[in-house]
Each structure stands twice: as structure tokens, then as C-alpha cells.
Coordinates of C-alpha atoms in Angstrom, one line a residue:
M613 CA 0.2 0.0 -0.1
L614 CA 1.3 3.3 -1.0
T615 CA 2.4 5.8 1.7
F616 CA 1.0 9.4 1.9
T617 CA 4.4 10.8 0.8
D618 CA 4.8 7.9 -2.3
Q619 CA 1.4 9.1 -3.5
R620 CA 2.2 12.8 -3.3
L621 CA 5.5 12.0 -5.2
R622 CA 3.6 9.9 -7.8
Q623 CA 1.0 13.1 -8.3
R624 CA 3.8 15.3 -8.9
D625 CA 5.8 13.1 -11.1
F626 CA 2.3 12.9 -13.0
L627 CA 1.6 16.4 -13.2
L628 CA 5.3 17.0 -14.3
R629 CA 5.0 14.7 -17.3
L630 CA 1.8 15.8 -18.2
S631 CA 3.1 19.7 -17.9
R632 CA 5.9 18.6 -20.1
A633 CA 3.5 17.0 -22.8
M634 CA 1.0 19.9 -22.8
A635 CA 3.8 22.5 -23.1
A636 CA 5.4 20.6 -26.2
E637 CA 2.3 20.7 -28.1
L638 CA 1.6 24.5 -29.4
D639 CA -1.2 23.5 -32.1
L640 CA -4.5 23.8 -30.4
A641 CA -6.5 21.0 -31.8
P642 CA -4.0 18.2 -30.6
L643 CA -3.5 19.8 -27.4
L644 CA -7.0 19.6 -26.5
E645 CA -7.2 16.1 -27.4
L646 CA -4.1 15.3 -25.2
V647 CA -5.9 17.3 -22.2
I648 CA -9.5 15.7 -22.5
G649 CA -7.9 12.2 -22.7
Q650 CA -5.9 12.9 -19.6
A651 CA -8.8 14.6 -17.9
V652 CA -11.2 11.6 -18.4
E653 CA -8.4 8.7 -17.4
L654 CA -7.5 11.3 -14.5
L655 CA -11.1 11.7 -13.1
A656 CA -12.0 7.7 -13.9
G657 CA -14.7 9.1 -16.3
N658 CA -16.4 7.2 -19.4
Y659 CA -17.1 10.7 -21.4
G660 CA -15.8 14.4 -21.5
L661 CA -15.8 17.4 -23.6
I662 CA -13.7 20.8 -23.4
A663 CA -15.5 24.0 -24.5
L664 CA -13.8 27.3 -25.2
Q665 CA -15.3 30.6 -24.6
G666 CA -15.4 32.5 -28.2
Q667 CA -15.4 35.9 -29.0
D668 CA -19.5 35.8 -28.9
E669 CA -18.7 35.1 -24.9
R670 CA -20.3 31.7 -25.3
L671 CA -19.0 28.3 -24.8
H672 CA -18.2 26.2 -27.7
I673 CA -17.3 22.6 -27.8
R674 CA -13.8 22.1 -29.5
V675 CA -13.3 18.3 -28.5
S676 CA -15.1 15.3 -26.6
V677 CA -14.4 11.9 -25.8
G678 CA -17.3 9.2 -26.3
I679 CA -19.8 11.8 -27.7
D680 CA -20.3 12.4 -31.4
K681 CA -19.7 15.5 -32.7
E682 CA -23.3 15.7 -34.1
S683 CA -24.6 15.8 -30.9
W684 CA -22.5 18.6 -29.5
P685 CA -25.5 21.4 -30.1
L686 CA -27.6 19.3 -27.5
F687 CA -24.7 20.2 -24.5
E688 CA -25.2 24.0 -25.4
P689 CA -28.3 24.6 -22.8
F690 CA -26.4 22.4 -20.0
L691 CA -23.1 24.3 -20.4
A692 CA -24.6 27.8 -20.2
S693 CA -26.6 26.8 -17.0
L694 CA -23.1 25.2 -15.8
R695 CA -21.3 28.4 -16.3
E696 CA -23.9 30.3 -14.4
E697 CA -24.7 28.2 -11.7
G698 CA -22.5 25.5 -10.8
V699 CA -22.4 22.0 -10.8
D700 CA -24.6 21.3 -8.3
A701 CA -27.4 23.6 -9.1
P702 CA -30.7 21.7 -9.8
R703 CA -31.1 23.5 -13.2
V704 CA -27.8 21.8 -14.2
R705 CA -28.9 18.5 -13.2
E706 CA -32.1 18.9 -15.1
E707 CA -30.3 19.9 -18.2
L708 CA -27.8 16.9 -17.8
R709 CA -30.7 14.5 -17.4
T710 CA -32.1 15.9 -20.6
V711 CA -29.0 15.5 -22.7
A712 CA -28.5 12.0 -21.2
E713 CA -32.1 10.9 -22.2
A714 CA -31.6 12.4 -25.6
L715 CA -28.6 10.6 -26.3
D716 CA -29.2 7.5 -24.5
L717 CA -26.2 7.8 -22.6
P718 CA -25.7 7.1 -19.0
L719 CA -24.5 10.5 -17.9
R720 CA -24.9 10.5 -14.0
Q721 CA -22.2 12.7 -12.8
A722 CA -20.4 15.7 -14.3
I723 CA -17.2 17.2 -13.0
A724 CA -16.4 20.6 -14.2
L725 CA -12.7 22.0 -14.2
P726 CA -12.7 25.7 -15.1
L727 CA -9.8 26.9 -17.5
R728 CA -8.4 30.1 -16.3
F729 CA -5.4 32.2 -16.7
G730 CA -5.1 34.9 -14.1
V731 CA -8.4 36.5 -14.2
K732 CA -9.2 35.4 -17.8
F733 CA -11.8 32.6 -17.9
L734 CA -10.9 30.4 -21.4
G735 CA -13.4 27.7 -20.9
L736 CA -14.4 24.1 -18.9
I737 CA -13.3 20.8 -19.2
V738 CA -16.3 18.6 -18.0
V739 CA -15.8 14.8 -17.5
F740 CA -18.9 12.7 -17.4
R741 CA -19.0 9.3 -15.0
A742 CA -21.6 6.4 -15.8
A743 CA -21.9 6.0 -12.0
I744 CA -21.5 8.1 -9.1
N745 CA -18.4 7.5 -7.3
V746 CA -17.0 8.5 -4.0
A747 CA -16.4 12.0 -3.4
F748 CA -12.7 13.6 -4.0
S749 CA -10.6 13.8 -1.1
T750 CA -8.5 17.1 -0.4
D751 CA -5.6 15.7 -2.4
D752 CA -7.7 14.9 -5.0
R753 CA -8.9 18.2 -5.5
Q754 CA -5.7 19.6 -5.1
L755 CA -3.9 17.5 -8.3
L756 CA -7.2 18.5 -10.2
S757 CA -6.8 22.2 -9.4
A758 CA -3.2 22.0 -10.5
F759 CA -4.0 19.8 -13.5
A760 CA -6.5 22.6 -14.3
D761 CA -3.9 25.2 -14.0
H762 CA -1.4 23.5 -16.4
A763 CA -4.2 22.7 -19.1
A764 CA -5.3 26.5 -18.9
I765 CA -1.5 27.7 -19.4
A766 CA -1.1 25.4 -22.1
V767 CA -4.4 26.1 -23.6
H768 CA -3.6 29.9 -23.5
N769 CA -0.2 29.5 -25.0
A770 CA -1.7 27.1 -28.0
Q771 CA -4.3 29.8 -28.4
L772 CA -1.7 32.7 -28.6
Y773 CA 0.2 30.6 -31.0
E774 CA -2.8 30.1 -33.3
Q775 CA -3.5 33.8 -33.3
A776 CA -0.3 34.4 -34.3
L777 CA 0.0 31.9 -36.9
A778 CA -3.3 33.4 -38.1
E779 CA -2.0 36.6 -38.2
K780 CA 1.3 35.6 -40.0
Q781 CA -1.0 34.0 -42.5
R782 CA -3.0 37.1 -43.0
L783 CA 0.1 39.0 -43.2
N784 CA 1.8 36.8 -45.5
S785 CA -1.3 37.0 -47.8
I786 CA -1.4 40.9 -47.7
I787 CA 2.5 40.8 -48.6
E788 CA 1.7 38.3 -51.5
H789 CA -1.0 40.0 -52.8
S790 CA 0.2 43.7 -52.8
A791 CA 0.6 45.8 -55.8
D792 CA 4.0 46.7 -54.5
G793 CA 6.8 44.6 -54.4
V794 CA 7.9 43.7 -50.9
M795 CA 10.6 41.7 -49.8
I796 CA 12.1 41.3 -46.1
L797 CA 15.7 41.4 -45.1
D798 CA 17.5 39.4 -42.4
S799 CA 20.4 40.8 -40.2
R800 CA 22.9 40.5 -43.0
W801 CA 20.8 42.2 -45.6
R802 CA 19.9 38.6 -47.2
I803 CA 16.2 38.7 -48.7
V804 CA 14.1 36.1 -46.7
A805 CA 10.7 36.9 -48.1
F806 CA 10.2 37.8 -51.9
N807 CA 6.4 38.4 -53.1
R808 CA 4.9 37.7 -56.4
A809 CA 4.9 41.4 -57.3
M810 CA 8.6 41.4 -56.8
E811 CA 8.9 38.3 -58.9
Q812 CA 7.3 40.3 -61.9
L813 CA 9.3 43.8 -61.0
T814 CA 12.8 42.3 -61.2
G815 CA 12.1 39.1 -63.0
W816 CA 13.6 36.9 -60.4
P817 CA 12.0 33.9 -59.2
R818 CA 11.6 34.1 -55.6
E819 CA 13.3 30.5 -55.0
E820 CA 16.3 31.9 -56.5
A821 CA 16.2 35.6 -54.7
I822 CA 15.6 34.2 -51.3
G823 CA 18.6 33.9 -49.6
R824 CA 20.5 36.3 -51.5
P825 CA 21.8 39.9 -50.7
C826 CA 19.6 42.3 -51.4
A827 CA 22.5 44.7 -53.4
E828 CA 22.7 41.5 -55.9
V829 CA 19.1 41.1 -56.7
L830 CA 17.9 44.8 -57.1
A831 CA 21.3 46.6 -57.7
I832 CA 19.9 49.9 -57.7
E833 CA 22.0 52.4 -59.9
N834 CA 21.5 56.1 -60.2
D835 CA 22.0 58.0 -63.5
Q836 CA 25.5 57.5 -63.6
G837 CA 25.6 53.7 -63.3
V838 CA 26.7 53.5 -59.8
N839 CA 25.3 50.8 -57.7
I840 CA 23.6 52.8 -55.0
C841 CA 23.2 49.4 -53.0
L842 CA 26.8 48.7 -52.6
T843 CA 28.2 52.4 -52.3
A844 CA 25.6 54.2 -50.5
C845 CA 22.8 51.6 -49.0
P846 CA 20.7 53.9 -46.8
L847 CA 20.2 51.5 -44.2
Q848 CA 23.9 51.7 -43.5
C849 CA 24.4 55.5 -44.2
Y850 CA 21.3 56.7 -42.4
P851 CA 21.0 54.5 -39.5
E852 CA 19.1 57.5 -37.8
D853 CA 16.3 57.5 -40.4
P854 CA 13.2 55.4 -39.3
N855 CA 12.3 55.3 -43.2
P856 CA 15.2 55.7 -45.3
V857 CA 14.4 55.7 -49.3
V858 CA 16.2 55.2 -52.3
E859 CA 15.5 55.8 -56.0
G860 CA 17.1 54.5 -59.3
W861 CA 17.1 52.3 -62.1
I862 CA 17.4 48.5 -62.1
T863 CA 17.9 46.0 -64.6
T864 CA 15.6 43.1 -64.4
R865 CA 16.6 39.5 -65.2
D866 CA 15.3 39.7 -69.1
G867 CA 17.0 43.2 -69.8
R868 CA 14.5 45.6 -69.0
R869 CA 15.1 48.9 -67.5
R870 CA 12.7 49.9 -64.6
Y871 CA 12.9 53.0 -62.4
I872 CA 12.1 52.1 -58.6
A873 CA 11.8 53.8 -55.3
N874 CA 12.6 51.5 -52.3
S875 CA 11.3 52.4 -49.0
Y876 CA 12.8 50.7 -45.9
S877 CA 11.3 49.9 -42.4
P878 CA 14.3 48.9 -40.5
T879 CA 14.1 46.9 -37.3
R880 CA 17.0 47.5 -34.6
D881 CA 17.5 46.7 -31.1
V882 CA 17.9 49.0 -27.9
Q883 CA 21.7 49.0 -28.8
G884 CA 20.8 50.4 -32.3
R885 CA 22.1 46.9 -34.1
F886 CA 20.4 46.0 -37.6
L887 CA 18.2 43.3 -36.9
G888 CA 16.3 43.5 -40.6
A889 CA 14.0 45.3 -42.5
I890 CA 10.9 45.4 -44.9
A891 CA 11.3 46.6 -48.3
N892 CA 8.7 48.3 -50.2
V893 CA 9.6 48.8 -53.8
H894 CA 7.6 51.0 -55.9
D895 CA 7.4 51.1 -59.9
L896 CA 8.1 54.6 -60.8
T897 CA 9.0 54.0 -64.4
A898 CA 6.1 55.8 -66.1
R899 CA 6.5 58.9 -63.9
K900 CA 10.0 58.8 -64.7
Q901 CA 9.7 58.8 -68.3
E902 CA 6.9 61.3 -68.1
E903 CA 9.3 63.8 -66.0
E904 CA 11.8 63.2 -68.6
L905 CA 9.3 64.0 -71.7
Q906 CA 8.3 67.0 -69.3
L907 CA 11.8 68.1 -69.2
T908 CA 12.3 67.6 -73.1
F909 CA 9.1 69.1 -73.8
I910 CA 9.8 72.5 -71.8
S911 CA 13.4 72.4 -73.7
V912 CA 12.2 71.9 -77.1
M913 CA 9.1 74.5 -76.4
S914 CA 11.4 77.1 -75.3
H915 CA 13.6 76.7 -78.3
E916 CA 10.4 76.4 -80.8
L917 CA 8.9 79.6 -79.1
K918 CA 12.0 81.7 -78.8
T919 CA 12.9 81.1 -82.5
P920 CA 10.1 82.6 -84.1
V921 CA 9.5 85.4 -81.6
S922 CA 13.7 86.4 -82.0
I923 CA 13.1 86.7 -85.7
I924 CA 9.8 88.5 -85.3
K925 CA 11.5 90.8 -83.2
G926 CA 14.8 91.0 -85.6
Y927 CA 12.8 91.7 -88.6
A928 CA 10.4 94.2 -86.9
D929 CA 13.7 96.1 -85.3
M930 CA 15.4 96.0 -88.9
L931 CA 12.4 97.4 -90.8
N932 CA 12.0 99.9 -87.8
R933 CA 15.6 101.2 -88.4
P934 CA 15.0 105.4 -88.6
D935 CA 18.1 105.5 -90.4
A936 CA 17.0 103.2 -93.2
N937 CA 15.0 103.6 -96.3
W938 CA 13.9 100.4 -97.5
D939 CA 12.5 99.7 -101.0
R940 CA 8.8 98.0 -101.1
Q941 CA 10.3 94.5 -102.1
T942 CA 12.5 94.3 -98.7
M943 CA 9.7 95.5 -96.8
R944 CA 7.3 93.1 -98.3
E945 CA 9.8 90.2 -97.8
G946 CA 10.6 91.3 -94.2
L947 CA 6.9 91.5 -93.3
Q948 CA 6.2 88.1 -95.0
V949 CA 8.5 86.5 -92.7
I950 CA 7.1 88.4 -89.9
E951 CA 3.9 87.1 -90.8
E952 CA 5.1 83.4 -91.4
E953 CA 6.7 83.1 -87.9
A954 CA 3.7 84.9 -86.5
D955 CA 1.5 82.1 -87.9
R956 CA 4.1 79.5 -86.7
L957 CA 4.1 80.9 -83.3
G958 CA 0.3 80.7 -83.4
R959 CA 0.0 77.1 -84.2
L960 CA 2.5 76.3 -81.3
I961 CA 0.4 78.1 -79.1
N962 CA -2.8 76.6 -80.4
D963 CA -1.4 72.9 -80.1
L964 CA -0.5 73.8 -76.2
L965 CA -4.1 74.9 -75.9
E966 CA -5.3 71.9 -77.3
V967 CA -3.0 69.6 -75.0
S968 CA -4.6 71.4 -72.2
R969 CA -7.9 70.9 -73.4
L970 CA -7.5 67.2 -74.0
Q971 CA -5.9 66.9 -70.3
A972 CA -8.9 68.7 -68.7
G973 CA -11.4 66.5 -70.9
G974 CA -12.7 69.7 -72.8
L975 CA -12.2 68.3 -76.3
R976 CA -15.2 69.2 -78.1
L977 CA -16.5 68.2 -81.6
E978 CA -19.1 69.9 -84.0
L979 CA -19.9 67.0 -86.2
T980 CA -21.3 67.8 -89.5
V981 CA -21.7 65.8 -92.9
W982 CA -19.2 66.7 -95.5
D983 CA -17.0 65.5 -98.5
L984 CA -13.4 64.3 -97.5
P985 CA -11.9 64.5 -100.9
L986 CA -12.5 68.1 -101.3
L987 CA -11.1 69.1 -98.0
V988 CA -7.9 67.1 -99.0
E989 CA -7.6 68.8 -102.2
K990 CA -7.5 72.2 -100.5
I991 CA -4.8 70.9 -98.1
V992 CA -2.7 69.7 -101.0
R993 CA -3.1 72.5 -102.9
A994 CA -1.9 74.7 -100.1
F995 CA 1.2 72.6 -99.7
A996 CA 2.0 72.2 -103.1
A997 CA 2.5 76.0 -103.5
Q998 CA 5.0 75.7 -100.7
V999 CA 7.3 72.8 -101.6
G1000 CA 7.7 73.7 -105.3
D1001 CA 8.6 70.9 -107.7
Q1002 CA 9.9 68.4 -105.3
F1003 CA 6.9 66.7 -104.5
E1004 CA 4.3 65.0 -106.5
F1005 CA 1.0 64.6 -104.8
Q1006 CA -1.6 61.9 -105.6
L1007 CA -5.1 61.7 -104.7
R1008 CA -6.7 58.2 -104.5
F1009 CA -10.2 58.3 -103.6
P1010 CA -13.2 56.3 -105.2
V1011 CA -15.9 58.3 -107.1
D1012 CA -18.5 56.7 -104.6
L1013 CA -16.7 57.3 -101.1
P1014 CA -19.3 58.3 -98.8
P1015 CA -19.3 61.7 -97.1
V1016 CA -17.8 61.6 -93.5
H1017 CA -19.7 62.5 -90.3
A1018 CA -16.9 64.5 -88.2
D1019 CA -15.5 67.6 -87.2
Y1020 CA -14.2 69.6 -90.3
E1021 CA -11.6 71.8 -88.7
R1022 CA -10.4 69.0 -86.5
I1023 CA -10.0 66.8 -89.4
R1024 CA -8.2 69.7 -91.3
M1025 CA -5.8 69.6 -88.3
V1026 CA -5.2 65.7 -88.8
L1027 CA -4.7 65.6 -92.4
T1028 CA -2.7 68.8 -92.2
N1029 CA -0.3 67.4 -89.8
L1030 CA 0.3 64.1 -91.6
V1031 CA 1.1 65.6 -94.6
S1032 CA 3.2 68.3 -93.1
N1033 CA 4.9 64.9 -91.4
A1034 CA 5.2 63.4 -94.9
I1035 CA 7.0 66.2 -96.4
K1036 CA 9.3 67.2 -93.6
Y1037 CA 10.5 63.7 -93.2
S1038 CA 11.1 63.2 -96.9
P1039 CA 14.3 65.5 -97.5
E1040 CA 14.9 63.6 -101.0
G1041 CA 11.3 64.7 -102.0
G1042 CA 9.3 62.2 -103.6
T1043 CA 5.5 61.1 -104.0
I1044 CA 3.1 61.7 -101.3
R1045 CA -0.3 59.7 -101.5
I1046 CA -3.4 60.7 -99.7
G1047 CA -6.4 58.3 -100.6
G1048 CA -9.1 56.2 -98.7
W1049 CA -11.9 53.8 -99.1
R1050 CA -15.0 52.8 -97.5
A1051 CA -15.0 50.2 -94.5
G1052 CA -18.1 49.1 -93.4
D1053 CA -19.6 52.0 -91.4
Q1054 CA -16.4 53.9 -91.4
V1055 CA -14.1 55.9 -94.0
L1056 CA -10.6 54.7 -93.7
V1057 CA -8.0 57.0 -94.8
Y1058 CA -4.2 57.4 -95.6
V1059 CA -1.2 59.1 -96.0
S1060 CA 1.9 57.7 -97.4
D1061 CA 5.4 59.1 -98.2
Q1062 CA 8.8 57.9 -99.6
G1063 CA 10.7 59.6 -96.5
V1064 CA 13.2 57.8 -94.1
G1065 CA 10.7 55.9 -92.3
I1066 CA 10.5 55.1 -88.6
Q1067 CA 12.5 52.5 -87.0
P1068 CA 10.5 49.4 -85.6
E1069 CA 11.4 50.0 -82.0
D1070 CA 9.9 53.6 -82.4
L1071 CA 6.5 52.9 -84.0
P1072 CA 4.7 51.8 -80.7
Y1073 CA 5.7 55.4 -79.0
I1074 CA 5.1 57.9 -82.1
F1075 CA 1.6 58.8 -80.8
D1076 CA 2.7 59.7 -77.0
R1077 CA 2.8 63.1 -75.8
F1078 CA 6.2 64.6 -76.3
Y1079 CA 7.8 61.7 -78.2
R1080 CA 9.9 62.3 -80.8
V1081 CA 11.9 59.7 -83.0
D1082 CA 15.6 60.3 -82.1
N1083 CA 17.5 60.6 -85.5
R1084 CA 19.4 63.3 -87.4
L1085 CA 16.6 64.3 -89.3
T1086 CA 14.5 64.7 -86.4
R1087 CA 17.0 66.7 -84.5
E1088 CA 17.3 69.0 -87.2
T1089 CA 13.7 69.7 -88.1
Q1090 CA 11.4 71.9 -85.9
G1091 CA 8.7 70.1 -83.9
T1092 CA 7.5 69.5 -80.4
G1093 CA 6.4 66.2 -80.1
L1094 CA 2.9 67.2 -79.8
G1095 CA 1.6 66.7 -83.6
L1096 CA 0.9 62.9 -83.4
Y1097 CA -0.4 62.9 -80.0
L1098 CA -3.4 65.6 -81.2
T1099 CA -3.9 63.6 -84.1
K1100 CA -4.4 60.6 -82.3
A1101 CA -6.6 62.2 -79.8
I1102 CA -9.0 63.8 -82.4
V1103 CA -9.0 60.6 -84.3
E1104 CA -10.3 58.4 -81.2
A1105 CA -12.7 61.6 -80.1
H1106 CA -14.6 60.5 -83.5
G1107 CA -14.8 57.0 -82.2
G1108 CA -12.0 56.3 -84.7
R1109 CA -8.3 54.7 -84.9
I1110 CA -5.2 55.6 -85.9
W1111 CA -2.1 53.7 -86.6
A1112 CA 1.2 53.5 -88.8
E1113 CA 3.2 51.2 -90.9
S1114 CA 7.1 52.1 -91.9
T1115 CA 10.1 50.6 -93.4
P1116 CA 13.0 52.4 -92.4
G1117 CA 14.7 54.0 -95.9
R1118 CA 11.6 53.5 -97.8
G1119 CA 8.7 55.7 -96.2
S1120 CA 5.7 55.5 -94.1
R1121 CA 2.0 55.0 -94.2
F1122 CA -0.5 56.3 -91.5
F1123 CA -4.2 55.1 -91.5
F1124 CA -6.9 56.3 -89.8
T1125 CA -10.9 55.9 -89.6
L1126 CA -13.5 58.3 -89.5
P1127 CA -17.8 57.4 -89.3
A1128 CA -19.3 57.6 -92.7
G1129 CA -22.2 59.8 -93.3
P1130 CA -25.4 59.2 -94.7
R1131 CA -25.6 57.2 -97.9
P1132 CA -26.1 59.3 -101.0
L1133 CA -29.7 60.0 -102.1
P1134 CA -31.3 57.5 -104.8
G1135 CA -30.2 58.4 -108.2
D1136 CA -26.9 59.8 -106.9
G1137 CA -25.1 56.3 -107.6
E1138 CA -24.9 53.3 -105.8
V1139 CA -22.2 53.1 -102.8
L1140 CA -19.7 50.3 -103.6
E1141 CA -17.6 48.9 -100.9
Q1142 CA -14.6 47.9 -103.1
S1143 CA -12.0 50.7 -104.0
A1144 CA -8.6 51.8 -103.1
P1145 CA -7.0 48.8 -101.5
Q1146 CA -5.8 47.3 -104.7
D1147 CA -4.5 50.6 -106.0
E1148 CA -2.6 50.8 -102.9
Q1149 CA -1.0 47.7 -103.0
E1150 CA 0.1 48.2 -106.8
D1151 CA 1.3 51.4 -105.4
A1152 CA 3.8 49.6 -103.1
A1153 CA 4.9 47.0 -105.7
R1154 CA 6.0 50.0 -108.1
E1155 CA 7.9 51.8 -105.2
E1156 CA 9.8 48.5 -104.5
Q1157 CA 10.6 48.1 -108.1
R1158 CA 11.9 51.7 -108.2
G1159 CA 14.7 51.0 -105.6
E1160 CA 16.2 53.2 -102.9
N1161 CA 17.9 55.4 -105.4
A1162 CA 14.8 56.4 -107.3
T1163 CA 14.5 59.8 -108.8
P1164 CA 12.3 62.0 -106.9
A1165 CA 9.3 63.3 -109.3
V1166 CA 10.5 66.6 -111.2
G1167 CA 8.2 69.4 -111.0
Y1168 CA 5.0 69.7 -109.4
R1169 CA 2.0 67.6 -110.2
M1170 CA -0.8 66.7 -108.6
A1171 CA -2.6 63.7 -109.9
V1172 CA -6.2 63.6 -108.7
D1173 CA -8.1 60.4 -109.2
V1174 CA -11.4 61.6 -108.1
I1175 CA -14.3 62.7 -110.3
G1176 CA -15.4 65.9 -109.6
L1177 CA -12.2 67.7 -108.2
G1178 CA -10.1 68.3 -111.1

């Protein structure tokens, strides 16, 4: 027979082993399984359950022994009464009897062990017996109380771990689905986390990036090509800054150049030693390109506005000299230069105003129905008078082309800009063709030249604001980079689209569409769907046969293939 001392030692050993087992288990579900199993064994019970308090302040069964999960809802009134009144209350005994009868289980005695951590109530351990046994001794109660305390500590720790794990998963989800790049660094500036946006931004797969130094993966460079991460890391250079930021260029794994801003949130210990950091990486490439375009635009516009003003001022001063007696021819030529430069200045200002209206959403159209070939002929005649015999203009419209439903002055601006560009970028002259045909409920218009053409890498950007192709001819030619931007905006405001095709050294073709107007009245002729595409293909074939050394057309001649214009 065990002595009192031996019994206390066995109880202590039991609690010690149980405490270690519970402390080693941080996953809440397995821990509760362990606790309820030990509780039923310790109390010589037949059934048992653990109910934990939820955020709604109610008790919710989380695990049971000998009781089906489907039966858990039947215990809710019993648990509510047990918590409010205690295990010996008549109402509790009545609720227990009701459950026992409903489940046909011998639940004759219930022992409840409250789980408390300090003053915080966590829940209840309830063990049911099939028979009413002898009451517990003082030592038994002390053992049960110690068991409940150890179980409460283990459950509390497991709940904290569960909350921390859920918070970590939520944080990982936020980081992973962030629109900006996010990476986490350890105390040695090595990457320990790398989200999907960072993969897309840098081209580095996360399995290759993790474990590498931040300076190797990002390698941020300044405008002079110096690696800032190696020479001036803000985490090292500015340890007192709580959120250091660095901007610069990176080269992705697939060779793209991106401009980024990297904002760090470092963590340091009480001695100021670096423990790690979270880096938020923003892609600022579009903003950087816009800033560079703005600077280029300001530079170009300063030159473009200054030049006509200087010329006007110079000729005005010359003609106004009190010591000069100019003849009528000199006066006329000087005034003509002033008029031309004033017109040029006015066009520049109008372009700026149009850009402002576009940005403010104020581009208004006055839509009417009118004949497109008539407008094209007026524009061509005006240009032909200026360029002399260096160019041949050919108009290729079918006689049955329907009218267009468009803003006359806006489309005049579009065509003037396209023809002007065709002349400007054809320094050797040649043939400029303007034509079109019906395409469903739209009219397709083209302007082609035999000029220097456009490089393939420039084609996607020629309609961007302030964009100018970087070649010798462009640098020697006046322009702001707004013409094609405005042209595209006007065409798209009509519900059309504009695009370009080009062969460097052979010329370019610009196409745009406009809505067709009403069909002609009966008797005016049937509108045909077939027209200029075949002619345009034949023209292209003839141009290829002429070769790159073809002689430009000599003398001005305008070929008009539209009945009623000549």
C-alpha cells in the first residue's frame, strides 16, 4: 500500500510529465485532445468534453471523448447553466438529465474543471461518469486544481500561437497580393521573403532571390550607373532615419530597365544594431519617363517659342530702323517673314491649348457631314504651293466614297499634320499619296510618303505626348512632339483609330478611320464597298521596283483620281 509521501510523489511526477507534454504541443487541436484524454483518465470518467469561450462570450465545444460531434449542440443549454450556476445547481442537473435521455447515455455525474489564465476565463473541462463514485479527497482536489492550471496555461499558449499563426498567414497574404513589391531582409541584408509583385518587377523567381543579398537582386543604380546598394545603402548610411528611401534604375533578369523607389522599414535592437527590414518597392518607371518627357518638352518648347519670337523681333527692329530707307520689295519680304513666324507661333500656342483641353477633358467636336476628298484637295494645293517641284501629290479616292460625319476643322488639323510630317521627313522629295476607301460603316484614310521611315522600336510610341523619334533628321527638324499626340486624340474622339506602318529608308503610311455619313440619295449612284486597297498594293509594288535610288518626281504635279475635283 502506497504511503502518503509516495502518493504525493506519484502525483507530482504525473503532473510534471503531463505539463511537459502539454507545453510541447502548440497546435491547439492536438493539445485539447491530449488534455481531455488525460482528464477522463484522471477522473475515472467515461465521457468528456472541452468547451472554450468564443468571441461571442459563449462556450463552444472544441473536442470530446465518447460523444459524437453531431450531438454537441444538445450540450449548449447544459454548458450555459453550468457556467452560470455551478455543477450542483438543480437546473444543471435537469439539463444533464435531458441530454442523457436524448442521447441515451449514462451521464449520472459531471465534474467541471474551469480553465483560467489569471483572471481570464478560457473555458471548461467537463468529465462525465456512468456511476456516482466516492467524493474526492482534499489531495484529489489539489491534483485536479493543479491539472486544470497547467491545462489552462497550455491552452492559453496554444491560443496565442494559433492567433500568431493566423496573423502571420494574414500578413503573408497581404504581402503576397500587394500591388507593390515587398521583400523582407534579415540582419545580414539577405532576402528572406519575396512577393509575387517583386518577381514580376525584377524577373527574379523567389526561390532564386531568397537567400541572396539585396544588393545583388536589386542592384539599384543612379543616373551615372553607380550601384547605390553597394556604395550608399541607406540602411547603413542613414541608421537614424526610421524610413530611408532610395530611388534609381534596376535591370531586370530579362534585360528591362525600370525606375524604382525602395522604402525601408528597419528593425533595430536597443543598442541600435540592425536586425532586419521590410522593403516596399514601387515601380516609378512611367512617372520617370513622364518627367523626362516634360523636361524634353520644356526644352523643345523654349526653343520653338523663342525662335519665332526672335525672328519677328529681329525683322521688326530691322524694318523700323530710322536710318534705313527700305524699298517696297525688302519691306514686303520682311513683313512676309514676320507673318510666317507669327503663324508658326500661333500654331505652337494652339497645340498647347489643345493639349490643355485634352488633359481637362474639354475636347469638343462640331460634327457635320461633308466630303473628305474636297478637304484633302484644299490641303494639298496649299502645301504644293510651298514645296515647289520636289514633291508629287497623288489623291486616290473612289468616286463613290461616302461623306464623313466629323468635325471639319479638327480633321483639317489631322490631315495637315500628317501631310506636313510626310513632307518634313522626306528630305529627298518623292510621291505623297492621300487616299481612302469605305470600310463598313467607316471611311479609312491613309497618307503615305517615300521618306526616311520609322524604326520598328519607335513605332509603338510615336503617338505618345512629347515623343520624337531620335534620328539626325528629327534633331534638325522643328517640332514639339505634340502633333501625332493631338492627331490620335482627335481621331479617337470621333470613335476612330489611327496607326502607322513603316519601312526604314522606304517611307511610312499613316492610317485612320472616321465614321461614314449618310448614304447618297437615290439617283446619286450606288455606294460600292470595293475601292482603293488594290491600288495601294500596286503602288507599293511599283515603289519597291523603283529601288532606294529612285529619282524624285521633277516638277509639281497633283494627280487627282476623284471625279469632280479636277
